[in-house]
Amino acid sequence: MKIIITVTNLKDWDFDIKDIEVVTGKQYLTNPDYSKLKNARVFNLCRDYKYQNTGYYVSLLAAARRHKAIPSIETIQEMKSASVVKILSTELDSLIQKSLKEIKSRKYTLSIYFGKNLSKKYDALSMQLFNLFQSPFIRAHFSFNNNKWSIQNISPIASGDIPEEHHPFVEEAAKKYFEAKKFTVPERTSSAYSMAILWDPLEATAPSSEKTLQKFIKASNQKGIQANLITKDDYSTLSSYDALFIRETTAVNHHTFRFAQRAKAEGLVVVDDPESIIKCSNKVYLAELLKMHNIEAPETLIIHKENISIAPDILGFPIILKQPDSAFSQGVSKAENMEEYKKKVSALLEKSDLIIGQQFLKTDFDWRVGVFN
């Protein structure tokens, strides 16, 4: 199995680890050789995991290519979620109190390198956090309030930000990790008895009408599942349910995603789950997936700053341009000529490092394909 480490700059990785290929995130995204590669593990150590930046896309496209990404796109989102961190902090409460009881200050930062800390007394806590947030390098920030310690936030550490004095320890931890090949995390399970249905009564293009949802509730009751309609104001009630069915239009930077994250963290059955929202709401991921499986589609090109000029030659005019996370035609436009193309591409690339360019094909009706589970 090929092991790849992606970094923002090749100077960020100066560790001597055998049988590992180190490339920049940009190389991984744009070099077609990596798209064709089978059975690879990608350790994403880019400096920035912000939504739609290069580090974000490395983990997203790794999933489309069936490469195992660490951190996965789900882990990246979970580390940003205060609610998920709080829930997991509660789960680890006794271990946190035991591990940090001798700390005299009111704040403490724990640096975790492949599940290890420089001080062995923190190894148990470090490994638990690494198992929950599988990312090669993590910083866990703790604070002491009301006579107890709690996690304030979890953040990844870019390889270029590791203190120089930590390098020998990190290199040794990395060597042991890759030799052991321990890449799995225990799965959580739960069963369903009651279900919350998240909807927005005012949504103009809702996935399901109120009439449809009432029929669904009736069918659920016949199967012995109590189903209730909830809205975004009912976030605090999620823990009282066993399942969550989201019937709003989902997006990553949206309350629907926070609901899905919270539901997953608490062990609920959830549709759409966070992973599905991340993948299915991004057209860059979809384009890569269709190509990987040889599924016919309009000619598609992932456009970035380096290939702007060649897209018109490949796709011709008019060109359809798509914001990666667009839905219901929002963030989708058509460029009839080069002047329109340059203007619209420039605006879209300000929001995302990658956008979609597509051949225009006229059709008499709207195509919709649904896939469940």
Coordinates of C-alpha atoms in Angstrom, one line a residue:
M1 CA 0.0 0.0 0.0
K2 CA 1.4 3.4 -1.0
I3 CA 1.7 6.0 1.8
I4 CA 1.6 9.6 0.8
I5 CA 2.2 12.7 3.0
T6 CA 0.8 16.0 1.6
V7 CA 2.2 19.3 2.8
T8 CA 1.8 22.9 1.8
N9 CA 5.5 23.3 1.2
L10 CA 8.1 20.5 0.9
K11 CA 10.3 22.2 3.4
D12 CA 7.6 21.5 6.0
W13 CA 8.6 17.8 6.2
D14 CA 12.2 17.1 7.1
F15 CA 11.8 13.8 8.8
D16 CA 13.5 10.6 7.5
I17 CA 10.8 8.0 7.1
K18 CA 11.3 5.2 4.7
D19 CA 8.9 4.1 2.0
I20 CA 6.8 7.3 2.2
E21 CA 6.2 9.7 -0.7
V22 CA 6.0 13.4 0.3
V23 CA 4.2 15.8 -2.1
T24 CA 2.6 19.2 -1.9
G25 CA -1.2 19.4 -1.6
K26 CA -1.4 21.1 -5.0
Q27 CA 0.5 18.2 -6.6
Y28 CA -1.9 15.7 -5.1
L29 CA -4.9 17.6 -6.4
T30 CA -3.7 18.4 -9.9
N31 CA -1.3 15.6 -11.0
P32 CA -3.4 12.9 -12.8
D33 CA -1.1 10.2 -11.6
Y34 CA -2.6 10.4 -8.1
S35 CA -6.1 10.3 -9.4
K36 CA -5.3 6.9 -11.0
L37 CA -3.5 5.5 -8.0
K38 CA -5.2 2.6 -6.3
N39 CA -5.0 1.6 -2.6
A40 CA -3.2 4.6 -1.0
R41 CA -3.2 6.2 2.4
V42 CA -2.9 10.0 2.4
F43 CA -1.6 11.8 5.5
N44 CA -2.8 15.3 5.0
L45 CA -0.4 17.7 6.8
C46 CA -1.3 20.8 4.8
R47 CA -1.2 24.1 6.9
D48 CA -4.8 25.1 6.2
Y49 CA -8.0 22.9 6.4
K50 CA -10.4 25.8 6.0
Y51 CA -13.5 25.0 3.9
Q52 CA -12.6 24.8 0.2
N53 CA -8.9 25.5 0.7
T54 CA -6.2 23.1 -0.5
G55 CA -5.9 21.1 2.7
Y56 CA -9.7 20.6 2.7
Y57 CA -9.7 19.4 -0.9
V58 CA -6.9 16.9 -0.3
S59 CA -9.0 15.0 2.2
L60 CA -12.2 15.4 0.1
L61 CA -10.7 14.2 -3.2
A62 CA -8.8 11.4 -1.4
A63 CA -12.3 10.0 -0.4
A64 CA -13.4 10.3 -4.1
R65 CA -10.3 8.4 -5.2
R66 CA -10.9 5.7 -2.5
H67 CA -7.7 6.7 -0.8
K68 CA -7.8 6.6 3.0
A69 CA -7.3 10.2 4.2
I70 CA -6.0 11.0 7.7
P71 CA -7.5 13.3 8.8
S72 CA -10.7 12.4 6.9
I73 CA -13.0 15.2 5.7
E74 CA -15.4 14.2 8.6
T75 CA -12.6 14.6 11.2
I76 CA -11.7 18.0 9.8
Q77 CA -15.3 19.1 10.3
E78 CA -15.7 17.5 13.7
M79 CA -12.6 19.3 15.0
K80 CA -14.3 22.6 14.1
S81 CA -17.5 21.7 15.9
A82 CA -17.7 23.0 19.4
S83 CA -20.7 20.8 20.1
V84 CA -18.9 17.6 19.0
V85 CA -15.8 18.5 21.1
K86 CA -18.0 19.2 24.1
I87 CA -19.7 15.8 23.8
L88 CA -16.5 13.9 23.5
S89 CA -15.0 16.0 26.4
T90 CA -17.8 14.7 28.6
E91 CA -17.1 11.1 27.5
L92 CA -13.5 11.4 28.4
D93 CA -14.1 13.4 31.6
S94 CA -12.7 10.9 34.1
L95 CA -9.5 10.3 32.1
I96 CA -9.1 14.1 31.6
Q97 CA -9.4 14.8 35.3
K98 CA -6.9 12.0 36.2
S99 CA -4.4 13.0 33.6
L100 CA -4.3 16.8 34.3
K101 CA -4.8 16.7 38.1
E102 CA -1.2 17.8 38.8
I103 CA -1.3 20.8 36.4
K104 CA -1.2 24.1 38.5
S105 CA -2.1 26.6 35.8
R106 CA -5.7 27.2 34.6
K107 CA -4.9 26.4 30.9
Y108 CA -3.0 23.6 29.3
T109 CA -2.2 22.6 25.8
L110 CA -1.5 19.0 24.9
S111 CA 0.5 18.3 21.7
I112 CA -0.3 14.9 20.3
Y113 CA 1.9 13.2 17.6
F114 CA 0.4 10.0 16.2
G115 CA -1.3 9.4 19.6
K116 CA 1.8 10.1 21.7
N117 CA 2.9 13.0 23.9
L118 CA 6.5 13.9 24.9
S119 CA 5.5 13.0 28.5
K120 CA 4.4 9.4 28.9
K121 CA 2.0 10.2 31.7
Y122 CA -0.3 11.8 29.0
D123 CA -0.1 8.8 26.6
A124 CA -3.5 7.4 27.6
L125 CA -5.3 10.7 27.1
S126 CA -3.4 11.4 23.9
M127 CA -4.3 8.0 22.4
Q128 CA -8.0 8.4 23.2
L129 CA -8.1 11.8 21.6
F130 CA -6.1 10.5 18.6
N131 CA -8.7 7.7 18.2
L132 CA -11.6 10.1 18.3
F133 CA -9.9 12.8 16.0
Q134 CA -7.6 10.8 13.8
S135 CA -5.2 13.4 12.6
P136 CA -1.4 12.9 12.7
F137 CA -0.7 16.0 14.7
I138 CA -3.2 17.5 17.1
R139 CA -3.3 20.2 19.8
A140 CA -5.9 19.8 22.5
H141 CA -6.5 23.0 24.5
F142 CA -7.8 22.5 28.1
S143 CA -9.1 25.0 30.6
F144 CA -9.8 24.7 34.4
N145 CA -13.1 26.1 35.5
N146 CA -15.5 25.1 38.3
N147 CA -12.9 22.8 39.8
K148 CA -12.5 20.6 36.8
W149 CA -10.7 20.4 33.4
S150 CA -12.5 20.5 30.1
I151 CA -11.5 20.6 26.4
Q152 CA -11.9 24.0 24.9
N153 CA -11.0 23.1 21.3
I154 CA -9.1 20.6 19.2
S155 CA -6.9 21.8 16.3
P156 CA -4.6 20.1 13.8
I157 CA -0.9 21.0 13.8
A158 CA 0.7 21.6 10.4
S159 CA 4.1 19.8 10.1
G160 CA 5.7 23.2 9.5
D161 CA 4.5 24.4 12.9
I162 CA 6.0 21.6 15.1
P163 CA 8.6 23.1 17.5
E164 CA 12.2 22.3 16.5
E165 CA 12.9 20.7 19.9
H166 CA 10.0 18.2 19.3
H167 CA 11.4 17.0 16.0
P168 CA 13.4 14.0 17.2
F169 CA 10.3 12.7 19.3
V170 CA 7.9 13.3 16.3
E171 CA 10.2 11.4 13.9
E172 CA 10.4 8.4 16.3
A173 CA 6.6 8.5 16.9
A174 CA 6.0 8.6 13.1
K175 CA 8.3 5.7 12.5
K176 CA 6.6 3.5 15.1
Y177 CA 3.2 4.4 13.8
F178 CA 3.9 3.6 10.2
E179 CA 5.6 0.3 11.2
A180 CA 2.6 -0.7 13.3
K181 CA 0.0 0.3 10.7
K182 CA -2.7 1.0 13.2
F183 CA -5.2 3.0 11.1
T184 CA -8.6 2.0 12.5
V185 CA -11.0 3.7 14.9
P186 CA -13.8 1.7 16.7
E187 CA -17.2 2.3 15.3
R188 CA -20.3 3.4 17.3
T189 CA -23.6 1.6 17.1
S190 CA -27.1 2.4 18.1
S191 CA -30.7 1.2 17.4
A192 CA -33.7 3.4 16.5
Y193 CA -37.0 3.8 18.4
S194 CA -37.8 7.5 18.1
M195 CA -37.0 9.8 15.3
A196 CA -36.7 13.6 14.8
I197 CA -37.4 15.0 11.4
L198 CA -35.6 18.3 10.8
W199 CA -37.5 20.6 8.5
D200 CA -38.0 24.3 7.7
P201 CA -41.7 25.3 7.2
L202 CA -40.6 28.4 5.2
E203 CA -38.1 26.7 2.8
A204 CA -39.2 27.5 -0.8
T205 CA -37.5 24.4 -2.4
A206 CA -37.7 21.9 0.5
P207 CA -36.8 18.2 -0.2
S208 CA -40.2 17.2 1.2
S209 CA -43.5 19.0 1.5
E210 CA -45.4 19.1 4.8
K211 CA -48.0 16.7 3.3
T212 CA -45.3 14.2 2.4
L213 CA -43.8 14.4 5.9
Q214 CA -47.1 13.8 7.5
K215 CA -47.4 10.6 5.5
F216 CA -43.9 9.6 6.6
I217 CA -44.9 10.1 10.2
K218 CA -47.9 7.9 9.8
A219 CA -45.8 5.2 8.1
S220 CA -43.2 5.4 10.9
N221 CA -45.8 5.0 13.6
Q222 CA -47.1 1.8 11.8
K223 CA -43.5 0.5 12.1
G224 CA -43.3 1.3 15.8
I225 CA -41.2 4.4 15.4
Q226 CA -42.4 7.7 16.9
A227 CA -41.5 10.5 14.5
N228 CA -41.7 14.2 15.4
L229 CA -41.1 17.3 13.2
I230 CA -38.4 19.6 14.6
T231 CA -36.8 22.9 13.4
K232 CA -33.4 24.4 13.9
D233 CA -34.6 25.9 17.2
D234 CA -34.8 22.4 18.7
Y235 CA -31.1 21.7 18.7
S236 CA -31.0 21.0 22.4
T237 CA -33.6 18.2 22.2
L238 CA -31.6 16.0 19.8
S239 CA -30.3 13.8 22.7
S240 CA -33.8 12.6 23.5
Y241 CA -34.1 10.9 20.1
D242 CA -32.6 7.7 18.6
A243 CA -32.6 8.9 15.0
L244 CA -32.5 12.1 12.9
F245 CA -33.9 12.4 9.4
I246 CA -32.9 15.7 7.8
R247 CA -35.5 17.0 5.4
E248 CA -34.0 20.5 4.8
T249 CA -31.6 21.3 2.0
T250 CA -28.2 20.4 3.5
A251 CA -24.9 22.3 3.3
V252 CA -21.6 22.2 5.1
N253 CA -21.6 25.7 6.5
H254 CA -25.2 25.4 7.8
H255 CA -27.2 24.3 10.8
T256 CA -28.2 21.1 9.0
F257 CA -24.5 20.0 9.1
R258 CA -24.2 20.9 12.8
F259 CA -27.4 18.8 13.5
A260 CA -25.9 15.9 11.6
Q261 CA -22.6 16.1 13.5
R262 CA -24.3 16.3 16.9
A263 CA -26.5 13.4 16.1
K264 CA -23.6 11.2 14.9
A265 CA -21.5 12.2 18.0
E266 CA -24.4 11.1 20.3
G267 CA -24.8 7.8 18.5
L268 CA -28.1 8.5 16.7
V269 CA -28.9 7.0 13.3
V270 CA -28.8 10.0 11.0
V271 CA -29.7 10.7 7.4
D272 CA -28.1 12.6 5.8
D273 CA -25.0 11.8 7.9
P274 CA -22.1 14.4 8.0
E275 CA -20.0 12.4 5.6
S276 CA -22.8 12.3 3.0
I277 CA -23.4 16.0 3.4
I278 CA -19.7 16.8 2.8
K279 CA -19.4 14.5 -0.2
C280 CA -22.8 14.9 -1.9
S281 CA -23.0 18.6 -1.6
N282 CA -19.6 19.2 -3.4
K283 CA -19.5 19.0 -7.2
V284 CA -15.7 18.7 -7.2
Y285 CA -16.1 15.4 -5.3
L286 CA -18.9 14.3 -7.6
A287 CA -16.9 15.0 -10.8
E288 CA -13.9 13.0 -9.4
L289 CA -16.2 10.1 -8.4
L290 CA -17.9 9.9 -11.8
K291 CA -14.5 9.9 -13.6
M292 CA -13.2 7.1 -11.3
H293 CA -16.2 4.9 -12.1
N294 CA -16.3 5.7 -15.8
I295 CA -19.8 7.0 -15.6
E296 CA -20.8 9.1 -18.7
A297 CA -21.4 12.8 -17.9
P298 CA -21.1 16.1 -19.7
E299 CA -17.4 16.9 -20.3
T300 CA -16.2 18.2 -17.0
L301 CA -13.0 19.9 -15.9
I302 CA -11.9 20.9 -12.4
I303 CA -10.6 24.4 -12.8
H304 CA -8.0 26.0 -10.7
K305 CA -5.6 29.0 -11.1
E306 CA -3.1 27.1 -13.1
N307 CA -5.4 25.8 -15.8
I308 CA -7.9 28.7 -16.4
S309 CA -6.7 29.3 -19.9
I310 CA -7.1 25.8 -21.2
A311 CA -10.7 25.2 -20.1
P312 CA -12.4 26.9 -23.1
D313 CA -10.4 24.8 -25.5
I314 CA -11.5 21.6 -23.8
L315 CA -15.1 22.5 -23.1
G316 CA -16.0 25.1 -25.8
F317 CA -18.6 27.8 -25.3
P318 CA -21.0 28.2 -23.7
I319 CA -19.3 26.9 -20.5
I320 CA -21.3 26.0 -17.4
L321 CA -19.4 27.2 -14.2
K322 CA -20.3 25.8 -10.8
Q323 CA -19.5 26.7 -7.3
P324 CA -18.6 23.3 -5.7
D325 CA -21.3 23.4 -3.0
S326 CA -24.1 24.9 -5.1
A327 CA -27.6 23.5 -4.9
F328 CA -30.9 24.2 -6.8
S329 CA -28.9 26.2 -9.5
Q330 CA -27.6 28.7 -6.9
G331 CA -23.9 29.3 -7.6
V332 CA -24.3 28.0 -11.2
S333 CA -23.8 30.3 -14.2
K334 CA -23.2 30.1 -18.0
A335 CA -20.3 31.9 -19.8
E336 CA -21.1 32.6 -23.4
N337 CA -17.7 34.0 -24.4
M338 CA -14.2 34.5 -23.1
E339 CA -14.9 37.9 -21.5
E340 CA -17.8 36.4 -19.4
Y341 CA -15.7 33.3 -18.7
K342 CA -12.8 35.2 -17.2
K343 CA -15.0 37.5 -15.1
K344 CA -17.1 34.6 -13.6
V345 CA -14.1 32.3 -13.0
S346 CA -12.3 35.0 -11.2
A347 CA -15.2 35.6 -8.9
L348 CA -15.7 31.9 -8.1
L349 CA -12.0 31.2 -7.4
E350 CA -12.1 33.9 -4.7
K351 CA -14.5 31.6 -2.8
S352 CA -12.9 28.2 -3.6
D353 CA -9.5 26.9 -4.7
L354 CA -11.3 24.5 -7.1
I355 CA -14.4 25.1 -9.2
I356 CA -16.3 23.0 -11.8
G357 CA -16.3 23.8 -15.5
Q358 CA -18.7 21.8 -17.6
Q359 CA -19.8 21.3 -21.2
F360 CA -23.2 22.7 -21.9
L361 CA -25.8 20.1 -23.1
K362 CA -29.4 21.1 -23.8
T363 CA -32.1 18.9 -22.4
D364 CA -35.9 19.2 -22.4
F365 CA -36.3 18.3 -18.7
D366 CA -34.6 18.2 -15.3
W367 CA -32.6 15.1 -14.4
R368 CA -32.6 14.0 -10.8
V369 CA -31.0 10.8 -9.4
G370 CA -31.4 9.7 -5.8
V371 CA -29.3 7.2 -4.0
F372 CA -30.1 6.0 -0.5
N373 CA -27.4 4.2 1.7

